[in-house]
Short mmCIF file of C-alpha atoms in Angstrom, two decimals:
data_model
loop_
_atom_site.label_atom_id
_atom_site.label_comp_id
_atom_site.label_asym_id
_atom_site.label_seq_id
_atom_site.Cartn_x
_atom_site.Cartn_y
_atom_site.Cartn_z
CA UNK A 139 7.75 -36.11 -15.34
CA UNK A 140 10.70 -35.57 -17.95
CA UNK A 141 9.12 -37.67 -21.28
CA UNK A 142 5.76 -36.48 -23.14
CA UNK A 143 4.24 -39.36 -25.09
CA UNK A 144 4.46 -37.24 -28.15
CA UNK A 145 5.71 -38.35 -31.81
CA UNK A 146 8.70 -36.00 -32.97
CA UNK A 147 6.72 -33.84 -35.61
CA UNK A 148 7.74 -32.06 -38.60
CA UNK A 149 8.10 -28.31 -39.14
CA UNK A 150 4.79 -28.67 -41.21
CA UNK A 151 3.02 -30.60 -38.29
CA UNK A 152 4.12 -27.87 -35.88
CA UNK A 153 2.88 -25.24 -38.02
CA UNK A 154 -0.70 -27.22 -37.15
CA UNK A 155 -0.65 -26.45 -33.58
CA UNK A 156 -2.97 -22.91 -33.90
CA UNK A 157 -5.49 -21.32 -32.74
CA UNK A 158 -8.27 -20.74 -34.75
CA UNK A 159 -12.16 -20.46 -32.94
CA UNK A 160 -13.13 -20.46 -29.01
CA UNK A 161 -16.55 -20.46 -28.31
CA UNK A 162 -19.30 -21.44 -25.54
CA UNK A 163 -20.39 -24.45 -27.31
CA UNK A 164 -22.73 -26.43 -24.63
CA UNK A 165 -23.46 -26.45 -21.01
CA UNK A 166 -21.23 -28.30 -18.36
CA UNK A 167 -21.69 -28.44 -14.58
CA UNK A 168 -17.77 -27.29 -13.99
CA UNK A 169 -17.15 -23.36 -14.82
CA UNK A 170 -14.60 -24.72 -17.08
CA UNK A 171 -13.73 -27.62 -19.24
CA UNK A 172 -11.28 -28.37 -21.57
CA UNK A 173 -11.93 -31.69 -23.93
CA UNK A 174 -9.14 -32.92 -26.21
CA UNK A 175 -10.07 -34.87 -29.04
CA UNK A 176 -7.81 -37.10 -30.96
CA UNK A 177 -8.27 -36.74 -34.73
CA UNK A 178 -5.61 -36.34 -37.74
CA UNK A 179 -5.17 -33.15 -36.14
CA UNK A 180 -5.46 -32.79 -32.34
CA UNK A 181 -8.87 -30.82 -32.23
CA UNK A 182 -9.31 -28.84 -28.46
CA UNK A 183 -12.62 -27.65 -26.95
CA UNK A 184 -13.04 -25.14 -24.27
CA UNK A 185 -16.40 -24.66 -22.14
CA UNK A 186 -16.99 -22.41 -20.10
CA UNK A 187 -19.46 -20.09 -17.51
CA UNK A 188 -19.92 -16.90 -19.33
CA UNK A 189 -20.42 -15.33 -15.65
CA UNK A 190 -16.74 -16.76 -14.68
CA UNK A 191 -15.01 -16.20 -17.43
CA UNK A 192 -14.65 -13.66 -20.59
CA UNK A 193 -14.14 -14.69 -24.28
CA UNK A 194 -10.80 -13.33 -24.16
CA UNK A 195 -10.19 -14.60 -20.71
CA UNK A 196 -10.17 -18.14 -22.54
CA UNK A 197 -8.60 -17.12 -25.64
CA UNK A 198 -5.35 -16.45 -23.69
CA UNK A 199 -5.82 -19.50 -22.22
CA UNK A 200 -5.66 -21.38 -25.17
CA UNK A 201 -2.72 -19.13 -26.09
CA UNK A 202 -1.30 -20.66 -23.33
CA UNK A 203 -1.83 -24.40 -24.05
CA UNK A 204 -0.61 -23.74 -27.67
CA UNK A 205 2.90 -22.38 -26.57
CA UNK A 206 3.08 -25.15 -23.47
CA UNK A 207 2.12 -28.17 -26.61
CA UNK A 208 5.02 -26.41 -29.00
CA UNK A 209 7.59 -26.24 -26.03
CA UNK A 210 6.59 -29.74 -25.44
CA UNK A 211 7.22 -31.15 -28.77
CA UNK A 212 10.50 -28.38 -28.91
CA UNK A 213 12.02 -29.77 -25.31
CA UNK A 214 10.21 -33.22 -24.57
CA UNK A 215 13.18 -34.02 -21.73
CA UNK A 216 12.30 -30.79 -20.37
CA UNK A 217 10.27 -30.59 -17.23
CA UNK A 218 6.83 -29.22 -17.45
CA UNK A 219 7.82 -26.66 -14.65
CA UNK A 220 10.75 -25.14 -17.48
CA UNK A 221 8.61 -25.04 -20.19
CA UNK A 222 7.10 -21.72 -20.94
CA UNK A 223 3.28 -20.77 -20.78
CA UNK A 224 3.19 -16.99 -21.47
CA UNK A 225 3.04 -15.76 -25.73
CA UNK A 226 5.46 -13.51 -26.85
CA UNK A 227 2.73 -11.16 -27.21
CA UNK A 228 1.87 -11.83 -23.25
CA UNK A 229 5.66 -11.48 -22.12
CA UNK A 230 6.29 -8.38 -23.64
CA UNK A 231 2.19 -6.98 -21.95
CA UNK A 232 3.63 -8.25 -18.30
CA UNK A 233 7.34 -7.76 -18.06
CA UNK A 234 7.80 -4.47 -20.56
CA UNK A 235 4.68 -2.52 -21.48
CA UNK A 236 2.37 -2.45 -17.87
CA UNK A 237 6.07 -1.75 -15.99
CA UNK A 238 6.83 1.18 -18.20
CA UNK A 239 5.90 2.99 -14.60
CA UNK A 240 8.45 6.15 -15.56
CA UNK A 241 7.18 9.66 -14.14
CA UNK A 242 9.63 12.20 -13.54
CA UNK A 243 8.94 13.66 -10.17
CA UNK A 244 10.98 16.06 -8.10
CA UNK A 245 13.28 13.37 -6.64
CA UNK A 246 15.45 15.50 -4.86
CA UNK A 247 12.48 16.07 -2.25
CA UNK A 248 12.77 14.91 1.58
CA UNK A 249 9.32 14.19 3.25
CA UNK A 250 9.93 17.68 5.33
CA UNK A 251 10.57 19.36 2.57
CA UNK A 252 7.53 18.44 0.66
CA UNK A 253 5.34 19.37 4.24
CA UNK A 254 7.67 22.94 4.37
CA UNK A 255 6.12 23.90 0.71
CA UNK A 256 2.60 23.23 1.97
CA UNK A 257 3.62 25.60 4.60
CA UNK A 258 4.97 28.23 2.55
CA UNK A 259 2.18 28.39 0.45
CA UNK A 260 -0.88 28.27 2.92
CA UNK A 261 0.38 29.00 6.47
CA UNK A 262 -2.98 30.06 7.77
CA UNK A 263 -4.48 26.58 6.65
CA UNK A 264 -5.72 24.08 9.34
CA UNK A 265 -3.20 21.60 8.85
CA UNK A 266 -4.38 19.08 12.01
CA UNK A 267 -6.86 18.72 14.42
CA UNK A 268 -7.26 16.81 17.64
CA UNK A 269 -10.22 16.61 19.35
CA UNK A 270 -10.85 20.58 20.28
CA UNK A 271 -7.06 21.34 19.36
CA UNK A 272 -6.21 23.07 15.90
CA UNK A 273 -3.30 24.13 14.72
CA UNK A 274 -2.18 25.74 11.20
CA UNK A 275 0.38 25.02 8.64
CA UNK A 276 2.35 27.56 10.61
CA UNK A 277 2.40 26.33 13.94
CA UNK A 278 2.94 23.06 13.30
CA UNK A 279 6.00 23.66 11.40
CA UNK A 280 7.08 26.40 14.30
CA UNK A 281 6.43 23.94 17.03
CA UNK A 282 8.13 20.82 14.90
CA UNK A 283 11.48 23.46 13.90
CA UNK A 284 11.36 24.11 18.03
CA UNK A 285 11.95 20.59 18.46
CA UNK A 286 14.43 19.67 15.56
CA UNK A 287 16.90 22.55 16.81
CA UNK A 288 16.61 21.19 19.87
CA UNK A 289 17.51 17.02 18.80
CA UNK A 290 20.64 18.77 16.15
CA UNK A 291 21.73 20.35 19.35
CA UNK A 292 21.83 16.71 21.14
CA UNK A 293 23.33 15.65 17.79
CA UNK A 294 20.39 14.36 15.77
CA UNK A 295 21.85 14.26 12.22
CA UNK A 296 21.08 12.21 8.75
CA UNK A 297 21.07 8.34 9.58
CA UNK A 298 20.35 8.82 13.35
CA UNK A 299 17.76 7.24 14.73
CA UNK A 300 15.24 8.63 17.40
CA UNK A 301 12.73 6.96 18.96
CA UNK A 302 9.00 7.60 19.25
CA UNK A 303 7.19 6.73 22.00
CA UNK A 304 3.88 9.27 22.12
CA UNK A 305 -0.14 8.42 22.18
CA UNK A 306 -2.22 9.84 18.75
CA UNK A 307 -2.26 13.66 19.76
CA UNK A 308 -1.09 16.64 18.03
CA UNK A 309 2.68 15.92 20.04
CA UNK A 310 2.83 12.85 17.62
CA UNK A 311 2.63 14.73 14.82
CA UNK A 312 5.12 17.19 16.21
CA UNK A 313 7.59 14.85 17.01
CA UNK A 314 7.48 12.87 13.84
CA UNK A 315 8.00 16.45 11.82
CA UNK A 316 11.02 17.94 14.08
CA UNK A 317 12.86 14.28 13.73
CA UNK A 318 12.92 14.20 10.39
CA UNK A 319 13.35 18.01 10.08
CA UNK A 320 16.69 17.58 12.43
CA UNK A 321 17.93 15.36 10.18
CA UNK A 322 16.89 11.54 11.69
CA UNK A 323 14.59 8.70 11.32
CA UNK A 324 11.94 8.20 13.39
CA UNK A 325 11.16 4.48 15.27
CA UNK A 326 7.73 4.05 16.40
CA UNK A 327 6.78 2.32 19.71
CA UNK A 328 3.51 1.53 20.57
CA UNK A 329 2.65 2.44 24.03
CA UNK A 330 0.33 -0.91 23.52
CA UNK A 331 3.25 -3.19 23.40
CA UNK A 332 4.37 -5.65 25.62
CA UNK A 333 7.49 -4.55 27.37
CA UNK A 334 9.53 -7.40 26.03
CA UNK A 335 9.12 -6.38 22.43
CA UNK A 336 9.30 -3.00 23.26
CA UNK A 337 12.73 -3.58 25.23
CA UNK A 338 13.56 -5.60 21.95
CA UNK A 339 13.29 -2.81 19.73
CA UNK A 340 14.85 -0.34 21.65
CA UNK A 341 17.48 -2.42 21.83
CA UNK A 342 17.88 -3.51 18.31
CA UNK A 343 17.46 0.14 17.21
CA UNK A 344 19.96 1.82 19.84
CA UNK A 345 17.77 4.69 19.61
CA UNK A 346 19.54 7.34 21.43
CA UNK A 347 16.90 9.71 22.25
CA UNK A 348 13.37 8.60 22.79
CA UNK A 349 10.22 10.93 22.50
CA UNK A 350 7.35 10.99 24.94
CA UNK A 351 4.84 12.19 27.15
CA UNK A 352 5.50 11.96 31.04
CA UNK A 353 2.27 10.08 31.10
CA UNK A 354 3.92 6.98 29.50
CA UNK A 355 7.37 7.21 30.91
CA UNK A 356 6.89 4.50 33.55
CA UNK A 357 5.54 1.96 31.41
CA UNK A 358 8.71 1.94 29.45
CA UNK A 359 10.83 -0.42 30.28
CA UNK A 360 14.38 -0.48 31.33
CA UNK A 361 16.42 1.33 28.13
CA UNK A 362 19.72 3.59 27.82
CA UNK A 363 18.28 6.07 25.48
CA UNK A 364 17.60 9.48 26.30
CA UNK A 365 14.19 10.80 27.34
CA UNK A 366 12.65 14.30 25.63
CA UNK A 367 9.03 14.35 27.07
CA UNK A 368 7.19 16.80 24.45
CA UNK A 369 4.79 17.95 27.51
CA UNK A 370 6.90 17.69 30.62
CA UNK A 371 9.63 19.78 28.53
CA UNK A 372 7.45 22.35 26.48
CA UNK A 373 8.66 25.57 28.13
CA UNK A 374 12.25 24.18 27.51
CA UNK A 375 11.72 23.95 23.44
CA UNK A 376 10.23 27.27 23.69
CA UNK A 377 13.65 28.96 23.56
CA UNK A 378 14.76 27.26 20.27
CA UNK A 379 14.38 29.03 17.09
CA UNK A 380 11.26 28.57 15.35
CA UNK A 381 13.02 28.74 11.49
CA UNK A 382 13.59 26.16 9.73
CA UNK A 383 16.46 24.21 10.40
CA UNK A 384 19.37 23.34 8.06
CA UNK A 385 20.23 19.84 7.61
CA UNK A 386 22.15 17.50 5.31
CA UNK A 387 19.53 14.92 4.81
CA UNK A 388 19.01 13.15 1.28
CA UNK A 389 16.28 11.76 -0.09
CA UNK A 390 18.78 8.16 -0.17
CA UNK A 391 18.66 9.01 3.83
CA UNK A 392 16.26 7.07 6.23
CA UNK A 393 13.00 8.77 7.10
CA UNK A 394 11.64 5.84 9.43
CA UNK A 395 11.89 2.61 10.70
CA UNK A 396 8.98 0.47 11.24
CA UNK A 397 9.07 -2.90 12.60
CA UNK A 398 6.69 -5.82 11.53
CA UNK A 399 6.39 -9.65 13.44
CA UNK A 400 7.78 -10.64 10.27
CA UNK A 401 7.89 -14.48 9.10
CA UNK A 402 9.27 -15.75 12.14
CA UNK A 403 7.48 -13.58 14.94
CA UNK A 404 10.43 -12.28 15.82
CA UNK A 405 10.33 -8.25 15.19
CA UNK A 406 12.16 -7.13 12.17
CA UNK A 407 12.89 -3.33 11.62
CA UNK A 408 11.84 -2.44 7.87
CA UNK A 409 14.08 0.87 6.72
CA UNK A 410 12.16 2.98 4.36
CA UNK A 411 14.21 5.84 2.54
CA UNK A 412 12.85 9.51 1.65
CA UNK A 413 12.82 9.07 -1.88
CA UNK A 414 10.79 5.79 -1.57
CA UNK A 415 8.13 7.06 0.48
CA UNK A 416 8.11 10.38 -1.62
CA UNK A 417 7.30 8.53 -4.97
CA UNK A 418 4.17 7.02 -3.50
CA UNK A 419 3.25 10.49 -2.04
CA UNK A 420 3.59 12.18 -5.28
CA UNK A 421 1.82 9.53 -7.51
CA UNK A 422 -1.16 9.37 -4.76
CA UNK A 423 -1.61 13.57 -5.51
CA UNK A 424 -1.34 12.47 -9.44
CA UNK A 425 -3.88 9.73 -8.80
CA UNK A 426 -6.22 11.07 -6.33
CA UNK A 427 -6.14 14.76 -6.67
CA UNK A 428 -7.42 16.61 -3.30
CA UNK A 429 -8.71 20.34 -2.79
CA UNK A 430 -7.80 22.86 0.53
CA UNK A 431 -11.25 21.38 1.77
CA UNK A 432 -10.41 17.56 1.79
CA UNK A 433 -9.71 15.89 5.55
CA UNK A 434 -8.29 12.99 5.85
CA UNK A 435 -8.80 10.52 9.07
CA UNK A 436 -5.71 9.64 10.95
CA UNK A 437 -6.57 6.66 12.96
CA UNK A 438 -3.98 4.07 12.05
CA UNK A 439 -1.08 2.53 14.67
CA UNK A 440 1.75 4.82 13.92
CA UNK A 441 3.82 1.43 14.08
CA UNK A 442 1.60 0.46 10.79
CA UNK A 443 2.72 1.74 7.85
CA UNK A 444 -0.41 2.92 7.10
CA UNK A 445 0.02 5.83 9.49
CA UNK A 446 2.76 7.43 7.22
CA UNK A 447 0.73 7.61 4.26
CA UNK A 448 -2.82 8.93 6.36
CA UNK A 449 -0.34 11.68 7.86
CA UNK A 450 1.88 12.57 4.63
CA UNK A 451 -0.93 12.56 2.38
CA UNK A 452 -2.36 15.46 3.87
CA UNK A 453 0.50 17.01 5.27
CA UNK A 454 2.29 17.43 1.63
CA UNK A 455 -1.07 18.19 -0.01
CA UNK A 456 -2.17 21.24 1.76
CA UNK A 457 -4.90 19.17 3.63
CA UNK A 458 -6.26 18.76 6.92
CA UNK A 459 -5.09 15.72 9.00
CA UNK A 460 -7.93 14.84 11.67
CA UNK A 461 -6.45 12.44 14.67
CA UNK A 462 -8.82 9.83 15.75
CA UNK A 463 -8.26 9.65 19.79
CA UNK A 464 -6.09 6.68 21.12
CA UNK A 465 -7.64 3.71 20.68
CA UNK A 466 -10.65 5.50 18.81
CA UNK A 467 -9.94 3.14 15.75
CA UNK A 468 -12.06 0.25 17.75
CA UNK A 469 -14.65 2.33 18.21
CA UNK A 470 -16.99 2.39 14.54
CA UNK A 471 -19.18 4.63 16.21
CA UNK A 472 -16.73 7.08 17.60
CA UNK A 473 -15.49 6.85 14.08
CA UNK A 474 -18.81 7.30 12.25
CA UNK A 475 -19.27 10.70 14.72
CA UNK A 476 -15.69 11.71 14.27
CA UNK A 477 -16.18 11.51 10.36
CA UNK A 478 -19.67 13.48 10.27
CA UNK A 479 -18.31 16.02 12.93
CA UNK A 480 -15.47 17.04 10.99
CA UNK A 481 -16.47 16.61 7.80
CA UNK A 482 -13.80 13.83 6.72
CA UNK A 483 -13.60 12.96 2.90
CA UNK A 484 -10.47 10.50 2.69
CA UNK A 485 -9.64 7.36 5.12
CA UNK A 486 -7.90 4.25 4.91
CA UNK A 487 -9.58 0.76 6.63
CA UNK A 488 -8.42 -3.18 6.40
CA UNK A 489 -11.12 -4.86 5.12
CA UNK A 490 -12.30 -6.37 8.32
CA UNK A 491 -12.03 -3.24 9.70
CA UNK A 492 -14.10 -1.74 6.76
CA UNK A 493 -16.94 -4.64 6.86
CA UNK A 494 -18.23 -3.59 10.52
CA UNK A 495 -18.09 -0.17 9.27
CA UNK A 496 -20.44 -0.59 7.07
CA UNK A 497 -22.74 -2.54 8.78
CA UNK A 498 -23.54 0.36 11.21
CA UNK A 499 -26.98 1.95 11.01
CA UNK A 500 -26.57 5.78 10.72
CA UNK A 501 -24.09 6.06 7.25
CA UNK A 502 -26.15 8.11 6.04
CA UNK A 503 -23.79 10.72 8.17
CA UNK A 504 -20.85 10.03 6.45
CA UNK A 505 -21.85 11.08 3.27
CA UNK A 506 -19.04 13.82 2.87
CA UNK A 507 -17.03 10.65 2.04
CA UNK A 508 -15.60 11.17 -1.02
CA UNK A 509 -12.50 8.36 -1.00
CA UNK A 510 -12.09 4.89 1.15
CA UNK A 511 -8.97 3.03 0.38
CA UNK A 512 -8.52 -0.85 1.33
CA UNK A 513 -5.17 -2.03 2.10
CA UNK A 514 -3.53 -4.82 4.47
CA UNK A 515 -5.66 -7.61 4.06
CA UNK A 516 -8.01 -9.35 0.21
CA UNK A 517 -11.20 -7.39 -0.24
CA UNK A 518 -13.48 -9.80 -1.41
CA UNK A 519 -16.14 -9.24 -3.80
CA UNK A 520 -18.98 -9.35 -1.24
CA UNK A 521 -17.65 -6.63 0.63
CA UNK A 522 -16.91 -4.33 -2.67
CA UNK A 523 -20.51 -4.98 -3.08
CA UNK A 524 -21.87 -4.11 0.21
CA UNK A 525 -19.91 -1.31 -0.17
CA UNK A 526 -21.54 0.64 -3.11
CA UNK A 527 -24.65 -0.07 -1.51
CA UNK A 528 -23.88 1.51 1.51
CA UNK A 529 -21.93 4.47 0.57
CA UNK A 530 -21.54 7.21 -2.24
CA UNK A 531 -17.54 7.36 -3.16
CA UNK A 532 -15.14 6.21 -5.24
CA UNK A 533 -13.20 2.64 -3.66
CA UNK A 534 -9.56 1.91 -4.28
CA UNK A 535 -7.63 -1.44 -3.64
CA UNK A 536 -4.07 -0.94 -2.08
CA UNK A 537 -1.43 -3.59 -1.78
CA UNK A 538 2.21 -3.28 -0.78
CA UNK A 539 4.28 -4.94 2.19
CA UNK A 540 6.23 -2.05 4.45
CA UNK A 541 9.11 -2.79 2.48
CA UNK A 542 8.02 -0.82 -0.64
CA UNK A 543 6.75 2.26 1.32
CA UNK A 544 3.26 1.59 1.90
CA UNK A 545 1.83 0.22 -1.40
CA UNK A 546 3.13 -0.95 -4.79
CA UNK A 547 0.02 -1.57 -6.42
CA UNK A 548 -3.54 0.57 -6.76
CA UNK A 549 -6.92 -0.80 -8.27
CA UNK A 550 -10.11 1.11 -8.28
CA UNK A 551 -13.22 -1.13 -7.56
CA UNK A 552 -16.84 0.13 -9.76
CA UNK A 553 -19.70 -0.83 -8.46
CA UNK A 554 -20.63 -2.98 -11.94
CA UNK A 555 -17.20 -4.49 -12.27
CA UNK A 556 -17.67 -8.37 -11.76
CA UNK A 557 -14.37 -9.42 -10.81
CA UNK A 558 -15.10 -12.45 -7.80
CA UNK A 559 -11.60 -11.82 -6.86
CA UNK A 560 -10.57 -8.50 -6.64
CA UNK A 561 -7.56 -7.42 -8.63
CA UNK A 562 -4.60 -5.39 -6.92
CA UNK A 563 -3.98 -3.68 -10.35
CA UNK A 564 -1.47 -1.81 -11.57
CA UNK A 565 2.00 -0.75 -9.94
CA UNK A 566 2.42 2.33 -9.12
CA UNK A 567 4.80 5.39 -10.50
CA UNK A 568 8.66 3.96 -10.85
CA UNK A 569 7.43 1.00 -9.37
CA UNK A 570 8.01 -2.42 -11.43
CA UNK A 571 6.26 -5.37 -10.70
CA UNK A 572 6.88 -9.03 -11.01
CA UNK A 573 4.41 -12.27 -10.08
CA UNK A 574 5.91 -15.18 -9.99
CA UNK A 575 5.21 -18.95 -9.72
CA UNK A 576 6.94 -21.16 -7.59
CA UNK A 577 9.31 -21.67 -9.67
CA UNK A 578 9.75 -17.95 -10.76
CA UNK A 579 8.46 -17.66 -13.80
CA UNK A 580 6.48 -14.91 -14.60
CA UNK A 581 2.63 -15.93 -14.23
CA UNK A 582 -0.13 -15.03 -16.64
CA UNK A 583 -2.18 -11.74 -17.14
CA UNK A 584 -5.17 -13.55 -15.62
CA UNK A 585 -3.72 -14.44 -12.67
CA UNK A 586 -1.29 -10.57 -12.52
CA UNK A 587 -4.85 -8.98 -12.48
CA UNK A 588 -6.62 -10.55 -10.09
CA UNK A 589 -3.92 -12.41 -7.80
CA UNK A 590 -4.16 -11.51 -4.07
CA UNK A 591 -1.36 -13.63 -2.30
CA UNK A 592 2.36 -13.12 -2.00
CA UNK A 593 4.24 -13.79 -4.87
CA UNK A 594 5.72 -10.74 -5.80
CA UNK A 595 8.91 -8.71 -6.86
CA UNK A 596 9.55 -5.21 -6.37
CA UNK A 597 12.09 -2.74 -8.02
#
C-alpha cells in the first residue's frame, strides 16, 4: 500500500509529532498494546507487561513509530517497506558504534605457528590426551614435523589440499598439525559417512593425498588420491626430521575445508583462511582467559566446525586437549566420567546436546567445570535456567555459520538475566555485523539483541 490517508502538514504540525511520556498506565490481557487516539493532536498510548518488556524497551519503540509517522507524512507514495524505522541516534548504536570491533592482533600468525609458540614456551606440558595416551607439547609437534616433511616431500605446499580420513585419536591430531605445518589444508571425512557423499567430496576436493588408519582403508570408497596410513606407516615417518619445517604459507592461505549439507542437501565445501580462524582464536584467549591447568573436551565431529575451535583453543593456549573416544559424544555418561576423570574445565555442547546433559543424576562430578559454551542450535531460556541450577560456571552463547570461522557473535548468559529469548550478543574482534529485514534494512536494537534466526551479514 503506496497512499497513507494523511493530510499534508506544515513544518509546525511536524514539529508535533514527539515523544514526550511512556508509562504502564493500566492492565491489558496482550503483553503489549498500542491505542491511538484521535484528538487536535494525535495522542499514542503504549501498555505493556513489565515482565516482557523494559521502560526503555518501549521508549525505542515509540522512537520508532515517531520516525515511521514523519517518513510517512515526508514520502506518503513511498512504500511502508522503504520507509525508515531506526532514529538517527539508533543507526549510528547498530551500524557504527557496537561494530567498532578493531583489535590489533598479530595478523601475520598461521594456526601452526600460534601451536609452535605454545611449544616453545612449555614443551614439557601435556598438550593431549587419549584415553591412557599422553603426549607433550614436544612430541606432538615432533611427531606432526615427522609427518609434514614427509607430505612437502610428496609436494604438499600452500593451497594444497590433503585429505583426512582418521577416527578421534591422538593420529587425528597429528595429522591435522603436520598438514597444515607442510604447508596445506586439511579436508575432513567422516569415517561415519555414507560412501556416496564421501566419494562426492573426494571428488569435489581432488584431494591428492588422503590420511588414515589401515583400520578404515576398506570402507573408503573407490578414489584416486594417495593413501598415508599414520599407523600402518609409522616406522616410515620415523626417518624424517623432527624440526620444524619451512613453508611459505600465509595467513590469506587455506587452513581447512569443511563441508556442510548446505541449503540444498547437496555438500558444499566451506574454505576458511588462517587469518580468519586466527582472529577468533585470539579474541577467545582475550575473552576467556585460561591457565596451564585448564582442559578442554574434544568430542566434536572433526567435519563440524566446532572441532577446530575445541582443538585450537587449547592447542594455541598452552592447554590440555582431552579426546573423547569415537563416538563417545553419544554417550552423557561416558562424558560425565570422562569430564570428572580428567578434570575437564572448558567444553562446547548444542543445546540439545547440553539439555540431556544436564538431566543426568551424578553432576555433582563435574564440578571442575569452569566454562560451557552453546553454539549450533537457539538456547532457550528454560534451558539457561536449568542450567544454573544444575551447574557452577560461567555460560556463553555462540553463533556463527562455518563460513565466518566458527562464531561471529558471543553472549554470556547470568543466571538473573530475564531475557525469554536469548540474545547472540555482540560480534566478535574485527568482526562487523549486520541484521537485516527482508528487505535489508537494518533491524532494530531489540530485535539485534535478542534475534536467533538467520538474517545476518558478515565482514
Amino acid at each position: 500500500m503506496r497512499n497513507y490517508p494523511i493530510n499534508n502538514l506544515s513544518q509546525e504540525q511536524n514539529q508535533l509529532l514527539s515523544v514526550s511520556e511512556v508509562e504502564n498506565f493500566e492492565e491489558t490481557n496482550y503483553p503489549l498494546t498500542v491505542v491511538a487516539i484521535p484528538k487536535p493532536e494525535l495522542l499514542i498510548k503504549f501498555s505493556y507487561d513489565i515482565s516482557r518488556f523494559t521502560k526503555d524497551t518501549v521508549i525505542r519503540m515509540a522512537g520508532h513509530l515517531q520516525t515511521l509517522l514523519e517518513a510517512m507524512i515526508a514520502n506518503p507514495q513511498q512504500q511502508v517497506s522503504q520507509l525508515p524505522l531506526l532514529t538517527a541516534e539508533e543507526q549510528n548504536q547498530l551500524l557504527i558504534e557496537w561494530n567498532n570491533t578493531q583489535i590489533n592482533y598479530h595478523k601475520e600468525q598461521c594456526l601452526h605457528r600460534l601451536f609452535e609458540e605454545q611449544v616453545e614456551r612449555n614443551p614439557e606440558a601435556i598438550a593431549v590426551i587419549f584415553a591412557d595416551q599422553k603426549l607433550t607439547y614436544q612430541e606432538l609437534n615432533n611427531r606432526a614435523n615427522q609427518l609434514a616433511h614427509c607430505l612437502q616431500e610428496k609436494g604438499v605446499k600452500p593451497e594444497a589440499l590433503v585429505g583426512i580420513f582418521i577416527e578421534r585419536s591422538l593420529e587425528m591430531i597429528i595429522g591435522i598439525l603436520g598438514i597444515l605445518k607442510a604447508g596445506g589444508a586439511y579436508v575432513p571425512l567422516d569415517p561415519n559417512y555414507p560412501a556416496e557423499r564421501l566419494a562426492y567430496m573426494l571428488e569435489d576436493s581432488a584431494v591428492s593425498i588422503l590420511i588414515t588408519q589401515q583400520s578404515l582403508v576398506e570402507s573408503l570408497p573407490e578414489n584416486q588420491a594417495e593413501l598415508l596410513c599414520l599407523d600402518r606407516d609409522g616406522q616410515q615417518l620415523e626417518n624424517y626430521s623432527r624440526e620444524n619445517p619451512i613453508n611459505r604459507v600465509t595467513p590469506a592461505n587455506l587452513a581447512y575445508i569443511i563441508y556442510t549439507s548446505g541449503s540444498t542437501g547437496k555438500p558444499k565445501g566451506v574454505m576458511n583462511t588462517h587469518q580468519g580462524i586466527s582472529n577468533n582464536l585470539l579474541q577467545t584467549m582475550d575473552v576467556y582467559p585460561r591457565i596451564a591447568g585448564d582442559r578442554i573436551l574434544q568430542m566434536g565431529l572433526l567435519s563440524f566446525d566446532i572441532s577446530v575451535w575445541e582443538i585450537f583453543c587449547s592447542l594455541t593456549s598452552g592447554t590440555t586437549l582431552v579426546i573423547a573416544k569415537p563416538e563417545g559424544q553419544k554417550d552423557i555418561a561416558y562424558l560425565i566420567n570422562l569430564i570428572a576423570q580428567e578434570q575437564v574445565t572448558h567444553a562446547i555442547f548444542v543445546p540439545s546436546m547440553l539439555r540431556v546433559f544436564l538431566q543426568q543424576p551424578n553432576l555433582e562430578s563435574c564440578s571442575c567445570l569452569k566454562r560451557i559454551f552453546c553454539g549450533g542450535e537457539a538456547l532457550s531460556f528454560e534451558l539457561k535456567q536449568r542450567f544454573f541450577e544444575r551447574l557452577n560456571c560461567e555460560l556463553y552463547n555462540l553463533y556463527g555459520p562455518t563460513e565466518t570461522a566458527v562464531y561471529a557473535t558471543y553472549f554470556q548468559c547470568t543466571p538473573e538475566s530475564n531475557y525469554q529469548i536469548i540474545p547472540i550478543g555482540r560480534p566478535i574482534a574485527n568482526t562487523q555485523i549486520y541484521i537485516l529485514n527482508s528487505d535489508l534494512k537494518p533491524v532494530s536494537r531489540w530485535r539485534y539483541w535478542r534475534t536467533t534466526y538467520w538474517g545476518y551479514f558478515f565482514s
